[in-house]
Structures are given as structure tokens and as C-alpha cells.
XYZ file of C-alpha atoms in Angstrom:
427
model
C -67.899 60.800 -23.095
C -64.188 60.588 -22.177
C -64.076 64.122 -20.639
C -67.164 63.350 -18.546
C -65.647 60.114 -17.209
C -62.343 61.830 -16.420
C -64.136 64.631 -14.585
C -66.311 62.200 -12.601
C -63.282 60.165 -11.503
C -61.339 63.299 -10.534
C -64.202 64.919 -8.599
C -65.023 61.603 -6.919
C -61.404 61.213 -5.828
C -61.310 64.734 -4.397
C -64.466 63.911 -2.451
C -62.857 60.809 -0.928
C -59.707 62.805 -0.070
C -61.674 65.719 1.407
C -64.011 63.542 3.481
C -61.230 61.060 4.324
C -63.528 58.129 3.568
C -60.435 56.337 2.263
C -56.677 56.836 2.601
C -55.504 59.451 0.106
C -52.821 57.172 -1.392
C -55.342 54.383 -1.947
C -57.750 56.911 -3.486
C -55.323 58.346 -6.053
C -54.013 54.912 -7.032
C -57.523 53.586 -7.659
C -58.385 56.764 -9.597
C -55.178 56.501 -11.656
C -55.952 52.860 -12.419
C -59.461 53.763 -13.581
C -58.052 56.516 -15.804
C -55.664 53.998 -17.374
C -58.196 51.168 -17.809
C -60.712 53.518 -19.446
C -58.087 54.961 -21.792
C -58.339 58.472 -20.349
C -54.575 58.997 -20.066
C -52.059 59.130 -22.932
C -50.846 55.522 -22.671
C -47.162 55.120 -21.964
C -46.675 58.856 -22.554
C -47.983 59.432 -19.039
C -44.479 58.443 -17.914
C -42.674 60.794 -20.294
C -44.854 63.769 -21.277
C -44.177 67.073 -19.530
C -47.733 68.315 -20.043
C -49.764 65.109 -19.837
C -47.820 62.944 -17.430
C -46.006 62.484 -14.149
C -43.769 65.408 -13.183
C -40.679 63.348 -12.419
C -38.672 66.498 -11.700
C -40.916 67.074 -8.686
C -40.771 63.423 -7.570
C -36.971 63.188 -7.736
C -36.496 66.628 -6.186
C -38.529 65.420 -3.216
C -36.697 62.084 -3.048
C -33.277 63.739 -3.087
C -34.206 66.304 -0.450
C -35.819 63.647 1.776
C -32.540 61.718 1.810
C -30.543 64.896 2.519
C -32.870 65.884 5.359
C -32.737 62.300 6.681
C -28.950 62.484 6.982
C -28.964 65.946 8.560
C -31.549 64.772 11.093
C -28.988 62.298 12.481
C -26.775 65.208 13.624
C -29.290 66.653 16.086
C -29.267 70.036 14.369
C -33.077 70.164 14.180
C -33.237 69.847 17.972
C -30.615 72.592 18.220
C -32.596 74.932 15.961
C -35.832 74.069 17.735
C -34.466 75.028 21.150
C -32.817 78.142 19.664
C -36.071 79.291 18.037
C -38.059 78.661 21.227
C -35.586 80.691 23.261
C -35.380 83.528 20.728
C -39.166 83.824 20.696
C -39.229 83.517 24.499
C -41.964 80.954 24.035
C -44.469 83.543 22.824
C -46.619 81.745 20.200
C -47.275 84.628 17.802
C -43.654 85.750 17.879
C -42.563 82.178 17.158
C -45.058 81.880 14.281
C -43.869 85.160 12.738
C -40.233 84.094 13.082
C -40.875 80.770 11.333
C -42.954 82.425 8.585
C -40.261 85.049 7.942
C -37.542 82.405 7.653
C -39.744 80.425 5.271
C -40.811 83.381 3.109
C -37.286 84.798 2.827
C -35.716 81.451 1.971
C -38.414 80.251 -0.465
C -37.505 82.670 -3.311
C -33.839 81.617 -3.069
C -34.397 77.875 -2.808
C -37.906 76.807 -3.705
C -40.930 76.437 -1.472
C -40.872 72.615 -1.451
C -37.231 72.461 -0.355
C -37.619 75.051 2.396
C -40.690 73.274 3.793
C -38.690 70.039 3.965
C -36.009 71.878 5.959
C -38.173 74.034 8.227
C -40.975 71.544 9.047
C -38.791 69.208 11.174
C -37.531 72.234 13.139
C -41.105 73.389 13.707
C -42.191 69.997 15.004
C -39.257 69.903 17.431
C -39.775 73.428 18.802
C -43.504 72.788 19.272
C -42.743 69.516 21.049
C -40.374 71.376 23.368
C -43.064 73.955 24.177
C -45.799 71.280 24.278
C -47.982 73.075 21.755
C -49.680 71.678 18.645
C -47.457 72.118 15.551
C -50.290 72.002 12.982
C -51.086 75.765 12.965
C -47.390 76.637 12.631
C -46.861 74.160 9.792
C -49.915 75.449 7.932
C -48.765 79.055 8.379
C -45.322 78.145 7.037
C -46.772 76.454 3.953
C -48.981 79.457 3.214
C -45.958 81.731 3.669
C -43.816 79.569 1.387
C -46.364 79.659 -1.434
C -46.594 83.445 -1.151
C -42.851 84.037 -0.772
C -41.894 81.564 -3.499
C -43.907 83.569 -6.043
C -41.330 86.366 -5.912
C -38.683 84.747 -8.120
C -38.208 82.512 -11.142
C -37.016 79.565 -9.032
C -39.157 80.046 -5.916
C -42.244 78.170 -7.117
C -42.457 75.472 -9.836
C -45.205 77.325 -11.824
C -42.822 80.274 -12.226
C -40.172 78.038 -13.773
C -42.709 76.811 -16.335
C -43.946 80.350 -17.067
C -40.454 81.813 -17.285
C -39.380 79.146 -19.768
C -42.473 79.552 -21.947
C -42.587 83.359 -21.910
C -38.832 84.013 -22.040
C -38.882 85.840 -18.696
C -35.670 86.174 -16.673
C -34.877 85.989 -12.961
C -34.686 89.801 -12.871
C -38.058 90.123 -14.633
C -39.695 88.182 -11.824
C -37.939 90.258 -9.179
C -39.096 93.507 -10.763
C -42.689 92.494 -11.455
C -43.579 89.822 -8.880
C -41.535 90.708 -5.785
C -43.268 94.063 -5.026
C -46.686 92.379 -4.950
C -45.362 89.477 -2.902
C -43.801 91.759 -0.253
C -47.021 93.698 0.315
C -49.226 90.592 0.295
C -46.914 88.703 2.651
C -46.863 91.614 5.116
C -50.668 91.685 5.203
C -50.747 87.897 5.508
C -48.497 88.043 8.596
C -50.848 90.556 10.202
C -53.847 88.366 9.374
C -52.345 85.283 11.041
C -52.915 86.897 14.445
C -56.654 86.535 13.752
C -56.587 83.355 11.637
C -54.700 81.294 14.219
C -55.788 83.129 17.385
C -57.274 80.001 18.977
C -53.926 78.192 18.680
C -51.726 80.960 20.067
C -51.314 79.774 23.633
C -48.516 78.152 25.609
C -47.535 76.648 28.957
C -45.491 79.149 31.007
C -43.930 76.374 33.091
C -42.789 74.567 29.944
C -41.419 77.825 28.531
C -39.293 78.273 31.630
C -37.894 74.760 31.285
C -37.053 75.337 27.606
C -35.334 78.657 28.364
C -33.021 76.770 30.739
C -31.917 74.276 28.054
C -28.480 74.492 26.386
C -29.064 74.097 22.656
C -25.459 73.091 21.907
C -25.940 69.870 23.825
C -28.476 68.790 21.210
C -25.750 68.308 18.580
C -24.924 64.589 18.502
C -22.076 64.506 15.959
C -20.216 67.724 15.119
C -18.102 66.115 12.378
C -21.182 64.693 10.657
C -22.891 68.087 10.969
C -20.019 69.961 9.321
C -19.900 67.545 6.389
C -23.672 67.583 5.986
C -23.861 71.375 6.014
C -21.063 71.599 3.449
C -22.975 69.349 1.043
C -26.249 71.179 1.771
C -24.533 74.481 1.008
C -23.404 73.182 -2.376
C -26.912 71.900 -3.098
C -28.369 75.332 -2.304
C -25.818 76.966 -4.623
C -26.779 74.424 -7.268
C -30.455 75.366 -6.902
C -29.577 79.023 -7.321
C -27.502 78.387 -10.451
C -29.627 75.658 -12.040
C -30.943 77.963 -14.797
C -27.393 79.066 -15.620
C -26.005 75.528 -15.522
C -29.042 74.149 -17.421
C -29.424 71.420 -14.814
C -32.834 70.569 -13.337
C -33.252 71.056 -9.547
C -34.141 67.359 -9.309
C -30.689 66.417 -10.616
C -29.064 68.801 -8.138
C -31.032 67.177 -5.300
C -30.196 63.619 -6.369
C -26.490 64.392 -6.823
C -26.534 66.119 -3.438
C -28.211 63.092 -1.829
C -25.580 60.763 -3.279
C -22.768 63.076 -2.198
C -24.264 63.331 1.289
C -24.295 59.542 1.701
C -20.722 59.194 0.416
C -19.176 62.093 2.347
C -20.841 61.292 5.660
C -20.432 57.502 5.304
C -23.729 57.064 7.152
C -25.593 53.754 7.128
C -28.102 53.926 4.261
C -30.468 51.697 6.235
C -30.809 54.508 8.791
C -31.706 57.098 6.157
C -34.127 55.333 3.805
C -36.887 55.054 6.458
C -36.834 58.871 6.551
C -38.082 58.962 2.950
C -41.826 59.615 2.920
C -42.738 56.998 0.316
C -46.478 57.554 0.850
C -46.171 61.194 -0.216
C -44.155 60.272 -3.320
C -46.720 57.642 -4.363
C -49.543 60.116 -3.691
C -47.912 62.631 -6.051
C -47.489 60.016 -8.776
C -51.157 59.027 -8.542
C -52.269 62.667 -8.450
C -50.238 63.513 -11.567
C -51.823 60.583 -13.430
C -55.288 61.786 -12.394
C -54.538 65.291 -13.659
C -53.103 63.802 -16.861
C -56.579 62.403 -17.516
C -58.103 65.885 -17.282
C -55.405 67.301 -19.530
C -55.490 64.507 -22.112
C -59.279 64.639 -22.475
C -59.102 68.411 -23.000
C -60.995 69.515 -19.900
C -58.369 71.881 -18.491
C -57.611 73.577 -21.802
C -61.318 73.881 -22.681
C -62.153 75.558 -19.370
C -59.150 77.890 -19.577
C -59.731 78.831 -23.202
C -63.454 79.470 -22.657
C -62.805 81.609 -19.592
C -60.228 83.767 -21.351
C -61.773 84.027 -24.823
C -65.026 85.257 -23.301
C -63.415 88.658 -22.775
C -62.329 89.300 -26.371
C -60.114 92.391 -26.655
C -60.700 93.488 -23.075
C -57.261 92.574 -21.745
C -57.890 93.759 -18.203
C -60.869 91.402 -18.016
C -58.667 88.662 -19.477
C -56.041 89.353 -16.789
C -58.783 89.242 -14.150
C -59.926 85.899 -15.525
C -56.373 84.569 -15.435
C -55.804 85.614 -11.813
C -59.036 84.305 -10.337
C -59.498 81.434 -12.791
C -55.970 80.152 -12.144
C -56.457 80.481 -8.391
C -59.703 78.498 -8.491
C -58.603 75.776 -10.909
C -55.094 75.583 -9.446
C -56.570 75.038 -5.990
C -58.123 71.736 -7.058
C -55.758 70.684 -9.842
C -52.149 70.722 -8.627
C -50.762 74.043 -9.882
C -47.769 72.447 -11.648
C -49.669 70.447 -14.312
C -52.290 73.212 -14.462
C -49.622 75.808 -15.304
C -47.961 73.539 -17.860
C -51.311 73.012 -19.588
C -52.474 76.626 -19.577
C -49.115 78.161 -20.564
C -49.693 77.655 -24.332
C -53.164 79.247 -24.003
C -51.702 82.313 -22.271
C -48.890 82.435 -24.837
C -51.474 82.687 -27.599
C -53.325 85.462 -25.771
C -50.124 87.392 -25.090
C -49.159 87.086 -28.759
C -52.433 88.752 -29.797
C -52.054 91.644 -27.331
C -51.684 95.139 -28.895
C -48.225 95.605 -27.348
C -45.536 93.639 -25.501
C -46.283 95.309 -22.162
C -49.920 94.183 -22.219
C -48.837 90.697 -23.237
C -46.465 90.521 -20.292
C -49.181 91.783 -17.955
C -51.182 88.674 -18.853
C -48.205 86.488 -17.958
C -47.843 88.211 -14.565
C -51.559 87.825 -13.898
C -51.262 84.134 -14.750
C -48.210 83.685 -12.505
C -49.821 85.433 -9.526
C -53.023 83.394 -9.845
C -51.223 80.066 -10.271
C -48.817 80.635 -7.354
C -51.355 82.022 -4.883
C -53.901 79.385 -5.916
C -51.426 76.882 -4.470
C -52.698 77.866 -1.028
C -56.320 77.066 -1.880
C -56.552 73.455 -0.718
C -54.424 70.742 0.846
C -53.606 69.265 -2.591
C -53.132 72.508 -4.544
C -49.327 72.638 -4.359
C -46.412 70.309 -3.707
C -45.375 72.140 -0.528
C -48.816 71.541 0.996
C -48.716 67.776 0.425
C -45.126 67.514 1.662
C -45.833 69.393 4.908
C -48.924 67.299 5.620
C -46.876 64.141 4.983
C -44.106 65.255 7.355
C -46.663 66.099 10.041
C -48.363 62.709 9.643
C -45.070 60.833 9.986
C -44.403 62.732 13.214
C -47.820 61.776 14.578
C -49.556 65.114 13.953
C -52.563 64.798 11.670
C -53.584 67.619 9.322
C -56.814 66.839 7.512
C -57.843 68.149 4.099
C -60.347 70.575 5.638
C -58.055 71.573 8.501
C -55.634 72.973 5.951
C -58.219 74.163 3.428
C -60.247 76.294 5.860
C -57.188 78.524 6.251
C -55.977 78.174 2.670
C -59.211 79.408 1.094
C -59.167 82.604 3.161
C -55.521 83.337 2.369
C -56.039 82.572 -1.331
C -59.002 84.940 -1.497
C -57.023 87.667 0.253
C -53.849 87.249 -1.812
C -55.537 86.947 -5.222
C -57.732 89.985 -4.574
C -54.668 92.032 -3.647
C -52.822 90.637 -6.682
C -55.738 91.688 -8.900
C -55.482 95.225 -7.492
C -51.729 95.237 -8.106
C -52.120 94.139 -11.756
C -54.846 96.767 -12.314
C -52.821 99.626 -10.790
C -49.510 98.721 -12.391
C -50.422 97.525 -15.880
C -53.845 98.924 -16.737
């Protein structure tokens, strides 16, 4: 009975979020409360368990980066970059979209896709405001690019960190096995955006001329504050890159960086805290509790185990199941808790494989499906929720279906290509 109740609450909540019959924060909080009252979550462990609870590393990573971005925003650098990008693209919409996607996809494997979205989204909103074009298509394209690009490395996407830790895979392993697929898939994705977003690729020639005449350096409000902020941001980025060597979680790096940013810049905290998107943080907490109900009642593991065990000793079929199954489930269940839950199942499968190479192929299939499934819906990955939250705060609404109608197409394209890559390379 417990699994049925958990599933009904979860599906009902997704329906309210998708149809926007109620505010998404209100929806997840009511759903989380129902899960708790009915005993469908692991009691107080929901606050501490890595696999059946709130992913505090994600919450505090977001909080730290929101404070950092809030301080940097005071310098005017986002206006500077917005004008620069508009001028470099000469106001041509597709060229601007490609430029923003390339920056996002190249930076995501080095930082992580959530962090880069928090840095690039404000720039996108500014440049679109300057050109008087809707920012929603550009933000959606950037999120899709970040989820594809982040799959290339161990630290680019949270599911990869979980998989790397469980399977004993290194940064170089991900570069060798994931990056080739990501490069090809991203290139094809860029080409496809010309068709996907064709209705949004228009601009005002008069406005373009006015933007081309602007001097971007005049946008900088405080050069001293900018230099100090960039110095701290640089150290934070280095910290992200070395977190696996230093054995320090990215969330700690972000929080330390936020504290250092406030101290070094001596900015008024009251000016920065309103920049924190509290609604997005609360939404994540509620969503993680909802997913904890599915995990605790055994639904996620049962579905995953049944899907994989159905193929017996046919490891290519098992890899196929992992790619498409992870993409489908991960699209509706945030891919971080999904990956944490399914990792032990995949570990068991890999351990029974006839050789280490086949076992690793299953891990790569799992990683590709989990990462690319993050593009499936508006709630499938942290970067998606963050971008939608940033857009909403700036007055630009992105609905569940507005995002999902693009995400489903890209997920189908990327997972099919990933399936072909796994088949050709490992089987």
C-alpha cells in the first residue's frame, strides 16, 4: 500500500506542476507533508541520508553561488558582458544563441552545469533585454547545452560524481569514455537548434544598431569591487576543479567562497540576500523529500531492477535498458536522487559481467542515460530548475511545458545517439 500512495502523491504533484494549477513550491511542500504524515519517508533520516533524503550538497552549492552571483551583479559586469556578446554576434539571433551555448557547454565540464547556468543566465537576460528579444529560448538552449556538456567529465554533472565515486572511475576515465560522445552529440544539437528555435530567431534591426553604438566599458559601476569579486570567483573555480583532490565537497567551496566574497568586498549583506532565489531552494527541498518517498518505499529500485534483470546475460540489452530507462525515469525523478538510488543496482550488474570492460560499459551507459535524461523535463535536473527560477525573478516566465517540449526532443536525440555510441564502442 505504501508504494502505491507514494506513487499517487508523486504523480499527482507532477500533474499540478505541469498544468500549473498551483504554484510549484506550494505543490512540493504539500506533497512532502503528505509523504511525512503517511510515513512514506524515512523519518528524520530524510535530513541526513544521501540516498533517501535531501541532497544538502546541492542546496548549499546553490545558496553559495547565488550569494556570489549577487555580489558580482553589483559591479555591472553582467551588463558589460551582455553588450559585448550582442556586439560580437552583431545582433544576429542564431549566432548569439550558438555563442552562448558554446560558452555554456565548454565551461560546464570544468565547473558544473548548475554553476555555469547561474553565471551565464544573468548575462543572457541582459543581452536579450538590450536587443529587445525574448530570453526564454536562449535560456532553454543554454540549459540543454549545459546538461549535454556537463556529461563529459567527472565534475560536470552531479550524477557523474555519484557514479565515479561508486564505480571507482577517475576524471581521465570520463574524459576518455564520455567526452567523445558528448562532442558529437553537442555538435548535432547545435545544428538542430536552428530548427528547434526557428520561430524565436528574429530581432529588431533598429535596436541592433543602437546596441552596436554602446560602449560596454561604461557598464562597469565599480572597478575595485569587480577586481576583488573576480579574484574570489577565480579561487572558487579552482576549488571546484580540485575538489576531488582536496576531498572537499563543491558545496563547501561555494559557501566558503560566498563568505570570502562578502568579507573581501565589504558589501552590504542586505543588498545581496534579496538576490538569493529562496523559492528555488525550497522547491528543491520539497522535491527531494518527494523523491525520498519513492526511494524509501522501493519504487525506484524495483523499477530499475526489473528493467535490467529482464535481459539476463544479454549485456547489450542491459546497457540499452540503462540508457533509455535512466533517461525516462531521470526525466521525471530528479536525476541526482535517481542516480544515487540506481548506482548500487548497476554496481551489482557490473560485478556479474564476464569481464571488466563489459562492466564498465554498463556504467557508461548508465551515466549517459542519467545525464542526458536531465534534459527531459523542467524538473529533471538542477540546472533546469535554477534557470527557470532566474528567469521568473527577472520577469520572464518559462512554464513546465514550454521547457519540456524542447527537452523531450533533445533527450530523444541525445540518448539515441548515445545508444549508438555504446553499441559501436563497447559491443
